[in-house]
Amino acid sequence: AQSVTQLGSHVSVSEGALVLLRCNYSSSVPPYLFWYVQYPNQGLQLLLKYTTGATLVKGINGFEAEFKKSETSFHLTKPSAHMSDAAEYFCAVSEGGFQKLVFGTGTRLLVSP
Amino acid sequence: DTGVSQDPRHKITKRGQNVTFRCDPISEHNRLYWYRQTLGQGPEFLTYFQNEAQLEKSRLLSDRFSAERPKGSFSTLEIQRTEQGDSAMYLCASSLSRGESGRVTDTQYFGPGTRLTVL
């Protein structure tokens, strides 16, 4: 069975600082990996996804993530945090396209001035 | 694309009552998914449809839950005899496995969700 572990339920950074949100996955088949962001009382918005090919994936709003098979990781980074980045971030895995997503428990990003 | 819409956005009900939620996917999207998200957790898969066919159901979907997509467009999720443990955000998502144009969008696009509170 697939699973996702997100280390740290809360991450606090200062505006302008590096953002690093950690995600480790478990999958018996080559995974599809996703990062979604959720603002309060809203649905989920896709930030980026990895399917095949280049292991460094660039997404919206300056975020990127790197797929590292040897470490079973897909950490999300952004060089400089903005106040508008404050939200809940979810990492998810699936067994390929069009399959159900298995989500982690989420990491709340707090950005201070 | 007008986006995935869900109705109602909020529902408060008393234990034992039945509730029904509606999801309208992005037009042309033939796959539709339901997830449930409880406070402090990530979304959990409930079920999904390819057109009108329900292809997979999670063990989370007890006998009190039923989902339909009668014409392969909008979908409804009904919960009978609601319990306090059913309180959650119910999320709908859609994707396109293959359109008439040959277009494929395997990304799941989520709606804003329906927040259910069972008193």
JSON list of C-alpha atoms in Angstrom, two decimals:
[
{"chain": "A", "resi": 1, "resn": "ALA", "atom": "CA", "xyz": [0.00, 0.00, 0.00]},
{"chain": "A", "resi": 2, "resn": "GLN", "atom": "CA", "xyz": [1.14, 3.51, -0.69]},
{"chain": "A", "resi": 3, "resn": "SER", "atom": "CA", "xyz": [1.72, 6.05, 2.03]},
{"chain": "A", "resi": 4, "resn": "VAL", "atom": "CA", "xyz": [3.09, 9.53, 2.55]},
{"chain": "A", "resi": 5, "resn": "THR", "atom": "CA", "xyz": [4.85, 10.98, 5.58]},
{"chain": "A", "resi": 6, "resn": "GLN", "atom": "CA", "xyz": [5.16, 14.70, 6.03]},
{"chain": "A", "resi": 7, "resn": "LEU", "atom": "CA", "xyz": [7.64, 15.64, 8.72]},
{"chain": "A", "resi": 8, "resn": "GLY", "atom": "CA", "xyz": [6.51, 18.58, 10.81]},
{"chain": "A", "resi": 9, "resn": "SER", "atom": "CA", "xyz": [2.88, 19.52, 11.19]},
{"chain": "A", "resi": 10, "resn": "HIS", "atom": "CA", "xyz": [3.92, 23.18, 11.41]},
{"chain": "A", "resi": 11, "resn": "VAL", "atom": "CA", "xyz": [6.82, 25.05, 9.83]},
{"chain": "A", "resi": 12, "resn": "SER", "atom": "CA", "xyz": [7.54, 28.70, 10.65]},
{"chain": "A", "resi": 13, "resn": "VAL", "atom": "CA", "xyz": [9.71, 30.95, 8.52]},
{"chain": "A", "resi": 14, "resn": "SER", "atom": "CA", "xyz": [10.35, 34.65, 8.19]},
{"chain": "A", "resi": 15, "resn": "GLU", "atom": "CA", "xyz": [9.36, 36.51, 5.06]},
{"chain": "A", "resi": 16, "resn": "GLY", "atom": "CA", "xyz": [12.20, 36.19, 2.55]},
{"chain": "A", "resi": 17, "resn": "ALA", "atom": "CA", "xyz": [13.61, 33.01, 4.12]},
{"chain": "A", "resi": 18, "resn": "LEU", "atom": "CA", "xyz": [13.97, 29.62, 2.46]},
{"chain": "A", "resi": 19, "resn": "VAL", "atom": "CA", "xyz": [10.93, 27.35, 2.63]},
{"chain": "A", "resi": 20, "resn": "LEU", "atom": "CA", "xyz": [11.54, 23.60, 2.98]},
{"chain": "A", "resi": 21, "resn": "LEU", "atom": "CA", "xyz": [8.62, 21.21, 3.47]},
{"chain": "A", "resi": 22, "resn": "ARG", "atom": "CA", "xyz": [9.52, 17.54, 3.75]},
{"chain": "A", "resi": 23, "resn": "CYS", "atom": "CA", "xyz": [7.74, 14.60, 2.18]},
{"chain": "A", "resi": 24, "resn": "ASN", "atom": "CA", "xyz": [8.70, 10.93, 2.14]},
{"chain": "A", "resi": 25, "resn": "TYR", "atom": "CA", "xyz": [6.68, 8.32, 0.34]},
{"chain": "A", "resi": 26, "resn": "SER", "atom": "CA", "xyz": [6.26, 4.58, 0.15]},
{"chain": "A", "resi": 27, "resn": "SER", "atom": "CA", "xyz": [5.18, 2.91, -3.07]},
{"chain": "A", "resi": 28, "resn": "SER", "atom": "CA", "xyz": [5.59, -0.54, -4.59]},
{"chain": "A", "resi": 29, "resn": "VAL", "atom": "CA", "xyz": [5.44, 0.87, -8.13]},
{"chain": "A", "resi": 30, "resn": "PRO", "atom": "CA", "xyz": [7.01, 3.95, -9.72]},
{"chain": "A", "resi": 31, "resn": "PRO", "atom": "CA", "xyz": [5.07, 6.74, -8.07]},
{"chain": "A", "resi": 32, "resn": "TYR", "atom": "CA", "xyz": [3.37, 9.84, -9.30]},
{"chain": "A", "resi": 33, "resn": "LEU", "atom": "CA", "xyz": [3.99, 12.56, -6.69]},
{"chain": "A", "resi": 34, "resn": "PHE", "atom": "CA", "xyz": [2.09, 15.78, -6.06]},
{"chain": "A", "resi": 35, "resn": "TRP", "atom": "CA", "xyz": [2.13, 18.85, -3.86]},
{"chain": "A", "resi": 36, "resn": "TYR", "atom": "CA", "xyz": [-1.16, 20.64, -3.25]},
{"chain": "A", "resi": 37, "resn": "VAL", "atom": "CA", "xyz": [-1.82, 23.83, -1.28]},
{"chain": "A", "resi": 38, "resn": "GLN", "atom": "CA", "xyz": [-4.99, 24.55, 0.68]},
{"chain": "A", "resi": 39, "resn": "TYR", "atom": "CA", "xyz": [-6.04, 27.97, 1.90]},
{"chain": "A", "resi": 40, "resn": "PRO", "atom": "CA", "xyz": [-8.58, 28.21, 4.76]},
{"chain": "A", "resi": 41, "resn": "ASN", "atom": "CA", "xyz": [-12.04, 26.93, 3.86]},
{"chain": "A", "resi": 42, "resn": "GLN", "atom": "CA", "xyz": [-11.02, 26.22, 0.29]},
{"chain": "A", "resi": 43, "resn": "GLY", "atom": "CA", "xyz": [-10.29, 23.18, -1.83]},
{"chain": "A", "resi": 44, "resn": "LEU", "atom": "CA", "xyz": [-6.85, 22.03, -2.91]},
{"chain": "A", "resi": 45, "resn": "GLN", "atom": "CA", "xyz": [-4.80, 23.69, -5.63]},
{"chain": "A", "resi": 46, "resn": "LEU", "atom": "CA", "xyz": [-2.06, 21.81, -7.44]},
{"chain": "A", "resi": 47, "resn": "LEU", "atom": "CA", "xyz": [1.40, 23.31, -6.97]},
{"chain": "A", "resi": 48, "resn": "LEU", "atom": "CA", "xyz": [3.39, 20.79, -8.97]},
{"chain": "A", "resi": 49, "resn": "LYS", "atom": "CA", "xyz": [3.63, 17.13, -9.89]},
{"chain": "A", "resi": 50, "resn": "TYR", "atom": "CA", "xyz": [6.21, 14.52, -10.82]},
{"chain": "A", "resi": 51, "resn": "THR", "atom": "CA", "xyz": [5.29, 11.71, -13.18]},
{"chain": "A", "resi": 52, "resn": "THR", "atom": "CA", "xyz": [8.35, 10.67, -15.18]},
{"chain": "A", "resi": 53, "resn": "GLY", "atom": "CA", "xyz": [11.41, 12.36, -16.63]},
{"chain": "A", "resi": 54, "resn": "ALA", "atom": "CA", "xyz": [13.21, 15.27, -15.05]},
{"chain": "A", "resi": 55, "resn": "THR", "atom": "CA", "xyz": [13.48, 14.83, -11.30]},
{"chain": "A", "resi": 56, "resn": "LEU", "atom": "CA", "xyz": [13.47, 18.56, -10.52]},
{"chain": "A", "resi": 57, "resn": "VAL", "atom": "CA", "xyz": [9.96, 19.85, -10.99]},
{"chain": "A", "resi": 58, "resn": "LYS", "atom": "CA", "xyz": [9.01, 23.50, -11.07]},
{"chain": "A", "resi": 59, "resn": "GLY", "atom": "CA", "xyz": [5.55, 24.61, -10.07]},
{"chain": "A", "resi": 60, "resn": "ILE", "atom": "CA", "xyz": [3.50, 27.71, -9.57]},
{"chain": "A", "resi": 61, "resn": "ASN", "atom": "CA", "xyz": [4.32, 30.61, -7.25]},
{"chain": "A", "resi": 62, "resn": "GLY", "atom": "CA", "xyz": [8.06, 29.90, -7.33]},
{"chain": "A", "resi": 63, "resn": "PHE", "atom": "CA", "xyz": [7.86, 26.45, -5.71]},
{"chain": "A", "resi": 64, "resn": "GLU", "atom": "CA", "xyz": [9.87, 23.46, -6.85]},
{"chain": "A", "resi": 65, "resn": "ALA", "atom": "CA", "xyz": [10.43, 19.90, -5.70]},
{"chain": "A", "resi": 66, "resn": "GLU", "atom": "CA", "xyz": [12.99, 17.23, -6.39]},
{"chain": "A", "resi": 67, "resn": "PHE", "atom": "CA", "xyz": [12.20, 13.54, -6.72]},
{"chain": "A", "resi": 68, "resn": "LYS", "atom": "CA", "xyz": [14.92, 11.44, -5.07]},
{"chain": "A", "resi": 69, "resn": "LYS", "atom": "CA", "xyz": [14.23, 7.77, -5.58]},
{"chain": "A", "resi": 70, "resn": "SER", "atom": "CA", "xyz": [17.12, 6.61, -3.39]},
{"chain": "A", "resi": 71, "resn": "GLU", "atom": "CA", "xyz": [15.77, 8.62, -0.47]},
{"chain": "A", "resi": 72, "resn": "THR", "atom": "CA", "xyz": [12.08, 8.08, -1.34]},
{"chain": "A", "resi": 73, "resn": "SER", "atom": "CA", "xyz": [11.63, 11.81, -0.91]},
{"chain": "A", "resi": 74, "resn": "PHE", "atom": "CA", "xyz": [9.88, 14.65, -2.70]},
{"chain": "A", "resi": 75, "resn": "HIS", "atom": "CA", "xyz": [10.64, 17.76, -0.63]},
{"chain": "A", "resi": 76, "resn": "LEU", "atom": "CA", "xyz": [9.09, 21.10, -1.55]},
{"chain": "A", "resi": 77, "resn": "THR", "atom": "CA", "xyz": [11.21, 24.26, -1.58]},
{"chain": "A", "resi": 78, "resn": "LYS", "atom": "CA", "xyz": [10.92, 27.96, -2.32]},
{"chain": "A", "resi": 79, "resn": "PRO", "atom": "CA", "xyz": [13.94, 30.27, -2.13]},
{"chain": "A", "resi": 80, "resn": "SER", "atom": "CA", "xyz": [12.13, 33.21, -0.57]},
{"chain": "A", "resi": 81, "resn": "ALA", "atom": "CA", "xyz": [8.91, 33.02, 1.42]},
{"chain": "A", "resi": 82, "resn": "HIS", "atom": "CA", "xyz": [6.11, 35.51, 0.92]},
{"chain": "A", "resi": 83, "resn": "MET", "atom": "CA", "xyz": [3.33, 36.29, 3.36]},
{"chain": "A", "resi": 84, "resn": "SER", "atom": "CA", "xyz": [0.82, 34.93, 0.84]},
{"chain": "A", "resi": 85, "resn": "ASP", "atom": "CA", "xyz": [2.49, 31.49, 1.05]},
{"chain": "A", "resi": 86, "resn": "ALA", "atom": "CA", "xyz": [0.97, 30.92, 4.49]},
{"chain": "A", "resi": 87, "resn": "ALA", "atom": "CA", "xyz": [-1.32, 27.92, 4.01]},
{"chain": "A", "resi": 88, "resn": "GLU", "atom": "CA", "xyz": [-1.58, 24.15, 4.48]},
{"chain": "A", "resi": 89, "resn": "TYR", "atom": "CA", "xyz": [0.53, 22.03, 2.13]},
{"chain": "A", "resi": 90, "resn": "PHE", "atom": "CA", "xyz": [-0.20, 18.42, 1.28]},
{"chain": "A", "resi": 91, "resn": "CYS", "atom": "CA", "xyz": [2.05, 15.88, -0.39]},
{"chain": "A", "resi": 92, "resn": "ALA", "atom": "CA", "xyz": [0.30, 13.05, -2.23]},
{"chain": "A", "resi": 93, "resn": "VAL", "atom": "CA", "xyz": [1.23, 9.88, -4.11]},
{"chain": "A", "resi": 94, "resn": "SER", "atom": "CA", "xyz": [-0.61, 7.78, -6.67]},
{"chain": "A", "resi": 95, "resn": "GLU", "atom": "CA", "xyz": [0.10, 4.62, -8.63]},
{"chain": "A", "resi": 96, "resn": "GLY", "atom": "CA", "xyz": [0.07, 6.44, -11.93]},
{"chain": "A", "resi": 97, "resn": "GLY", "atom": "CA", "xyz": [-2.25, 8.79, -13.71]},
{"chain": "A", "resi": 98, "resn": "PHE", "atom": "CA", "xyz": [-5.98, 8.75, -12.98]},
{"chain": "A", "resi": 99, "resn": "GLN", "atom": "CA", "xyz": [-5.53, 6.76, -9.79]},
{"chain": "A", "resi": 100, "resn": "LYS", "atom": "CA", "xyz": [-6.67, 7.75, -6.33]},
{"chain": "A", "resi": 101, "resn": "LEU", "atom": "CA", "xyz": [-4.41, 10.08, -4.42]},
{"chain": "A", "resi": 102, "resn": "VAL", "atom": "CA", "xyz": [-3.01, 9.10, -1.03]},
{"chain": "A", "resi": 103, "resn": "PHE", "atom": "CA", "xyz": [-2.27, 12.23, 1.00]},
{"chain": "A", "resi": 104, "resn": "GLY", "atom": "CA", "xyz": [0.00, 13.01, 3.89]},
{"chain": "A", "resi": 105, "resn": "THR", "atom": "CA", "xyz": [-1.33, 14.70, 7.01]},
{"chain": "A", "resi": 106, "resn": "GLY", "atom": "CA", "xyz": [-0.23, 18.11, 5.83]},
{"chain": "A", "resi": 107, "resn": "THR", "atom": "CA", "xyz": [2.18, 20.83, 6.95]},
{"chain": "A", "resi": 108, "resn": "ARG", "atom": "CA", "xyz": [0.97, 24.26, 7.95]},
{"chain": "A", "resi": 109, "resn": "LEU", "atom": "CA", "xyz": [3.36, 26.96, 6.78]},
{"chain": "A", "resi": 110, "resn": "LEU", "atom": "CA", "xyz": [3.45, 30.09, 8.91]},
{"chain": "A", "resi": 111, "resn": "VAL", "atom": "CA", "xyz": [5.21, 33.17, 7.52]},
{"chain": "A", "resi": 112, "resn": "SER", "atom": "CA", "xyz": [6.11, 36.02, 9.83]},
{"chain": "A", "resi": 113, "resn": "PRO", "atom": "CA", "xyz": [7.04, 39.58, 8.77]},
{"chain": "B", "resi": 1, "resn": "ASP", "atom": "CA", "xyz": [-12.86, 25.57, -17.76]},
{"chain": "B", "resi": 2, "resn": "THR", "atom": "CA", "xyz": [-15.16, 26.96, -15.13]},
{"chain": "B", "resi": 3, "resn": "GLY", "atom": "CA", "xyz": [-13.74, 24.83, -12.34]},
{"chain": "B", "resi": 4, "resn": "VAL", "atom": "CA", "xyz": [-15.23, 22.17, -10.10]},
{"chain": "B", "resi": 5, "resn": "SER", "atom": "CA", "xyz": [-18.21, 23.39, -8.10]},
{"chain": "B", "resi": 6, "resn": "GLN", "atom": "CA", "xyz": [-19.82, 21.86, -5.03]},
{"chain": "B", "resi": 7, "resn": "ASP", "atom": "CA", "xyz": [-23.13, 22.54, -3.36]},
{"chain": "B", "resi": 8, "resn": "PRO", "atom": "CA", "xyz": [-23.84, 23.33, -0.60]},
{"chain": "B", "resi": 9, "resn": "ARG", "atom": "CA", "xyz": [-20.63, 24.81, 0.79]},
{"chain": "B", "resi": 10, "resn": "HIS", "atom": "CA", "xyz": [-21.80, 24.24, 4.35]},
{"chain": "B", "resi": 11, "resn": "LYS", "atom": "CA", "xyz": [-24.35, 21.86, 5.83]},
{"chain": "B", "resi": 12, "resn": "ILE", "atom": "CA", "xyz": [-25.39, 21.55, 9.47]},
{"chain": "B", "resi": 13, "resn": "THR", "atom": "CA", "xyz": [-27.62, 18.64, 10.34]},
{"chain": "B", "resi": 14, "resn": "LYS", "atom": "CA", "xyz": [-28.79, 16.67, 13.32]},
{"chain": "B", "resi": 15, "resn": "ARG", "atom": "CA", "xyz": [-27.64, 13.15, 14.00]},
{"chain": "B", "resi": 16, "resn": "GLY", "atom": "CA", "xyz": [-29.82, 10.64, 12.22]},
{"chain": "B", "resi": 17, "resn": "GLN", "atom": "CA", "xyz": [-30.79, 12.90, 9.33]},
{"chain": "B", "resi": 18, "resn": "ASN", "atom": "CA", "xyz": [-29.92, 12.21, 5.69]},
{"chain": "B", "resi": 19, "resn": "VAL", "atom": "CA", "xyz": [-27.85, 14.65, 3.65]},
{"chain": "B", "resi": 20, "resn": "THR", "atom": "CA", "xyz": [-26.96, 14.91, -0.02]},
{"chain": "B", "resi": 21, "resn": "PHE", "atom": "CA", "xyz": [-24.12, 16.81, -1.62]},
{"chain": "B", "resi": 22, "resn": "ARG", "atom": "CA", "xyz": [-23.66, 17.69, -5.26]},
{"chain": "B", "resi": 23, "resn": "CYS", "atom": "CA", "xyz": [-20.50, 18.03, -7.35]},
{"chain": "B", "resi": 24, "resn": "ASP", "atom": "CA", "xyz": [-20.28, 19.50, -10.84]},
{"chain": "B", "resi": 25, "resn": "PRO", "atom": "CA", "xyz": [-16.95, 18.63, -12.47]},
{"chain": "B", "resi": 26, "resn": "ILE", "atom": "CA", "xyz": [-15.09, 20.59, -15.09]},
{"chain": "B", "resi": 27, "resn": "SER", "atom": "CA", "xyz": [-16.97, 20.14, -18.35]},
{"chain": "B", "resi": 28, "resn": "GLU", "atom": "CA", "xyz": [-15.58, 17.31, -20.51]},
{"chain": "B", "resi": 29, "resn": "HIS", "atom": "CA", "xyz": [-13.87, 15.72, -17.48]},
{"chain": "B", "resi": 30, "resn": "ASN", "atom": "CA", "xyz": [-14.93, 12.09, -17.42]},
{"chain": "B", "resi": 31, "resn": "ARG", "atom": "CA", "xyz": [-13.37, 11.09, -14.11]},
{"chain": "B", "resi": 32, "resn": "LEU", "atom": "CA", "xyz": [-14.84, 12.25, -10.83]},
{"chain": "B", "resi": 33, "resn": "TYR", "atom": "CA", "xyz": [-13.47, 11.56, -7.34]},
{"chain": "B", "resi": 34, "resn": "TRP", "atom": "CA", "xyz": [-14.80, 12.01, -3.81]},
{"chain": "B", "resi": 35, "resn": "TYR", "atom": "CA", "xyz": [-12.53, 12.52, -0.81]},
{"chain": "B", "resi": 36, "resn": "ARG", "atom": "CA", "xyz": [-13.20, 13.21, 2.85]},
{"chain": "B", "resi": 37, "resn": "GLN", "atom": "CA", "xyz": [-11.02, 15.46, 5.00]},
{"chain": "B", "resi": 38, "resn": "THR", "atom": "CA", "xyz": [-11.32, 15.58, 8.76]},
{"chain": "B", "resi": 39, "resn": "LEU", "atom": "CA", "xyz": [-9.79, 18.31, 10.91]},
{"chain": "B", "resi": 40, "resn": "GLY", "atom": "CA", "xyz": [-6.02, 18.21, 10.93]},
{"chain": "B", "resi": 41, "resn": "GLN", "atom": "CA", "xyz": [-5.79, 15.40, 8.39]},
{"chain": "B", "resi": 42, "resn": "GLY", "atom": "CA", "xyz": [-5.17, 15.06, 4.70]},
{"chain": "B", "resi": 43, "resn": "PRO", "atom": "CA", "xyz": [-7.98, 14.10, 2.35]},
{"chain": "B", "resi": 44, "resn": "GLU", "atom": "CA", "xyz": [-8.90, 10.40, 2.23]},
{"chain": "B", "resi": 45, "resn": "PHE", "atom": "CA", "xyz": [-10.19, 8.72, -0.90]},
{"chain": "B", "resi": 46, "resn": "LEU", "atom": "CA", "xyz": [-13.82, 7.58, -0.86]},
{"chain": "B", "resi": 47, "resn": "THR", "atom": "CA", "xyz": [-14.76, 6.62, -4.42]},
{"chain": "B", "resi": 48, "resn": "TYR", "atom": "CA", "xyz": [-14.38, 7.51, -8.08]},
{"chain": "B", "resi": 49, "resn": "PHE", "atom": "CA", "xyz": [-16.29, 7.34, -11.35]},
{"chain": "B", "resi": 50, "resn": "GLN", "atom": "CA", "xyz": [-15.33, 6.97, -14.98]},
{"chain": "B", "resi": 51, "resn": "ASN", "atom": "CA", "xyz": [-18.31, 8.52, -16.74]},
{"chain": "B", "resi": 52, "resn": "GLU", "atom": "CA", "xyz": [-21.32, 6.98, -14.97]},
{"chain": "B", "resi": 53, "resn": "ALA", "atom": "CA", "xyz": [-19.52, 3.85, -13.79]},
{"chain": "B", "resi": 54, "resn": "GLN", "atom": "CA", "xyz": [-18.34, 3.69, -10.19]},
{"chain": "B", "resi": 55, "resn": "LEU", "atom": "CA", "xyz": [-14.96, 1.96, -10.47]},
{"chain": "B", "resi": 56, "resn": "GLU", "atom": "CA", "xyz": [-13.62, 1.90, -6.94]},
{"chain": "B", "resi": 57, "resn": "LYS", "atom": "CA", "xyz": [-14.93, 2.37, -3.43]},
{"chain": "B", "resi": 58, "resn": "SER", "atom": "CA", "xyz": [-12.90, 2.75, -0.28]},
{"chain": "B", "resi": 59, "resn": "ARG", "atom": "CA", "xyz": [-13.61, 0.72, 2.82]},
{"chain": "B", "resi": 60, "resn": "LEU", "atom": "CA", "xyz": [-14.31, 4.11, 4.41]},
{"chain": "B", "resi": 61, "resn": "LEU", "atom": "CA", "xyz": [-17.50, 4.20, 2.38]},
{"chain": "B", "resi": 62, "resn": "SER", "atom": "CA", "xyz": [-19.86, 2.41, 4.75]},
{"chain": "B", "resi": 63, "resn": "ASP", "atom": "CA", "xyz": [-23.33, 1.19, 3.78]},
{"chain": "B", "resi": 64, "resn": "ARG", "atom": "CA", "xyz": [-24.73, 4.54, 4.89]},
{"chain": "B", "resi": 65, "resn": "PHE", "atom": "CA", "xyz": [-22.86, 6.27, 2.07]},
{"chain": "B", "resi": 66, "resn": "SER", "atom": "CA", "xyz": [-23.90, 6.14, -1.57]},
{"chain": "B", "resi": 67, "resn": "ALA", "atom": "CA", "xyz": [-22.58, 8.01, -4.56]},
{"chain": "B", "resi": 68, "resn": "GLU", "atom": "CA", "xyz": [-24.04, 8.31, -8.03]},
{"chain": "B", "resi": 69, "resn": "ARG", "atom": "CA", "xyz": [-23.18, 9.89, -11.32]},
{"chain": "B", "resi": 70, "resn": "PRO", "atom": "CA", "xyz": [-26.26, 9.03, -13.36]},
{"chain": "B", "resi": 71, "resn": "LYS", "atom": "CA", "xyz": [-25.49, 10.76, -16.64]},
{"chain": "B", "resi": 72, "resn": "GLY", "atom": "CA", "xyz": [-21.75, 10.93, -16.38]},
{"chain": "B", "resi": 73, "resn": "SER", "atom": "CA", "xyz": [-21.80, 14.61, -15.55]},
{"chain": "B", "resi": 74, "resn": "PHE", "atom": "CA", "xyz": [-22.59, 15.81, -12.02]},
{"chain": "B", "resi": 75, "resn": "SER", "atom": "CA", "xyz": [-22.38, 13.48, -9.04]},
{"chain": "B", "resi": 76, "resn": "THR", "atom": "CA", "xyz": [-24.19, 13.23, -5.72]},
{"chain": "B", "resi": 77, "resn": "LEU", "atom": "CA", "xyz": [-22.95, 11.84, -2.43]},
{"chain": "B", "resi": 78, "resn": "GLU", "atom": "CA", "xyz": [-25.64, 10.85, 0.06]},
{"chain": "B", "resi": 79, "resn": "ILE", "atom": "CA", "xyz": [-25.11, 10.01, 3.71]},
{"chain": "B", "resi": 80, "resn": "GLN", "atom": "CA", "xyz": [-27.99, 8.30, 5.46]},
{"chain": "B", "resi": 81, "resn": "ARG", "atom": "CA", "xyz": [-28.55, 8.35, 9.22]},
{"chain": "B", "resi": 82, "resn": "THR", "atom": "CA", "xyz": [-25.69, 10.76, 9.80]},
{"chain": "B", "resi": 83, "resn": "GLU", "atom": "CA", "xyz": [-23.43, 10.31, 12.81]},
{"chain": "B", "resi": 84, "resn": "GLN", "atom": "CA", "xyz": [-21.21, 12.84, 14.55]},
{"chain": "B", "resi": 85, "resn": "GLY", "atom": "CA", "xyz": [-18.19, 11.05, 13.12]},
{"chain": "B", "resi": 86, "resn": "ASP", "atom": "CA", "xyz": [-19.35, 12.01, 9.64]},
{"chain": "B", "resi": 87, "resn": "SER", "atom": "CA", "xyz": [-18.50, 15.64, 10.37]},
{"chain": "B", "resi": 88, "resn": "ALA", "atom": "CA", "xyz": [-15.82, 16.54, 7.82]},
{"chain": "B", "resi": 89, "resn": "MET", "atom": "CA", "xyz": [-15.07, 18.40, 4.63]},
{"chain": "B", "resi": 90, "resn": "TYR", "atom": "CA", "xyz": [-16.20, 16.45, 1.57]},
{"chain": "B", "resi": 91, "resn": "LEU", "atom": "CA", "xyz": [-14.10, 17.23, -1.47]},
{"chain": "B", "resi": 92, "resn": "CYS", "atom": "CA", "xyz": [-14.80, 16.47, -5.10]},
{"chain": "B", "resi": 93, "resn": "ALA", "atom": "CA", "xyz": [-12.20, 16.40, -7.86]},
{"chain": "B", "resi": 94, "resn": "SER", "atom": "CA", "xyz": [-12.28, 15.73, -11.59]},
{"chain": "B", "resi": 95, "resn": "SER", "atom": "CA", "xyz": [-9.85, 14.79, -14.33]},
{"chain": "B", "resi": 96, "resn": "LEU", "atom": "CA", "xyz": [-9.92, 13.89, -18.03]},
{"chain": "B", "resi": 97, "resn": "SER", "atom": "CA", "xyz": [-8.68, 10.48, -19.08]},
{"chain": "B", "resi": 98, "resn": "ARG", "atom": "CA", "xyz": [-9.30, 11.24, -22.75]},
{"chain": "B", "resi": 99, "resn": "GLY", "atom": "CA", "xyz": [-11.53, 13.79, -24.43]},
{"chain": "B", "resi": 100, "resn": "GLU", "atom": "CA", "xyz": [-12.98, 13.79, -27.92]},
{"chain": "B", "resi": 101, "resn": "SER", "atom": "CA", "xyz": [-10.12, 16.03, -28.96]},
{"chain": "B", "resi": 102, "resn": "GLY", "atom": "CA", "xyz": [-7.65, 13.48, -27.61]},
{"chain": "B", "resi": 103, "resn": "ARG", "atom": "CA", "xyz": [-6.81, 15.81, -24.77]},
{"chain": "B", "resi": 104, "resn": "VAL", "atom": "CA", "xyz": [-5.74, 14.19, -21.50]},
{"chain": "B", "resi": 105, "resn": "THR", "atom": "CA", "xyz": [-5.55, 15.83, -18.09]},
{"chain": "B", "resi": 106, "resn": "ASP", "atom": "CA", "xyz": [-4.64, 13.35, -15.40]},
{"chain": "B", "resi": 107, "resn": "THR", "atom": "CA", "xyz": [-4.28, 16.12, -12.83]},
{"chain": "B", "resi": 108, "resn": "GLN", "atom": "CA", "xyz": [-7.12, 16.08, -10.33]},
{"chain": "B", "resi": 109, "resn": "TYR", "atom": "CA", "xyz": [-8.73, 19.50, -9.97]},
{"chain": "B", "resi": 110, "resn": "PHE", "atom": "CA", "xyz": [-10.52, 20.00, -6.67]},
{"chain": "B", "resi": 111, "resn": "GLY", "atom": "CA", "xyz": [-13.68, 21.86, -5.81]},
{"chain": "B", "resi": 112, "resn": "PRO", "atom": "CA", "xyz": [-14.05, 24.10, -2.72]},
{"chain": "B", "resi": 113, "resn": "GLY", "atom": "CA", "xyz": [-15.62, 21.30, -0.68]},
{"chain": "B", "resi": 114, "resn": "THR", "atom": "CA", "xyz": [-18.77, 20.88, 1.40]},
{"chain": "B", "resi": 115, "resn": "ARG", "atom": "CA", "xyz": [-18.26, 21.21, 5.13]},
{"chain": "B", "resi": 116, "resn": "LEU", "atom": "CA", "xyz": [-20.64, 18.93, 7.04]},
{"chain": "B", "resi": 117, "resn": "THR", "atom": "CA", "xyz": [-21.34, 19.42, 10.73]},
{"chain": "B", "resi": 118, "resn": "VAL", "atom": "CA", "xyz": [-23.44, 16.78, 12.48]},
{"chain": "B", "resi": 119, "resn": "LEU", "atom": "CA", "xyz": [-24.85, 17.90, 15.82]}
]
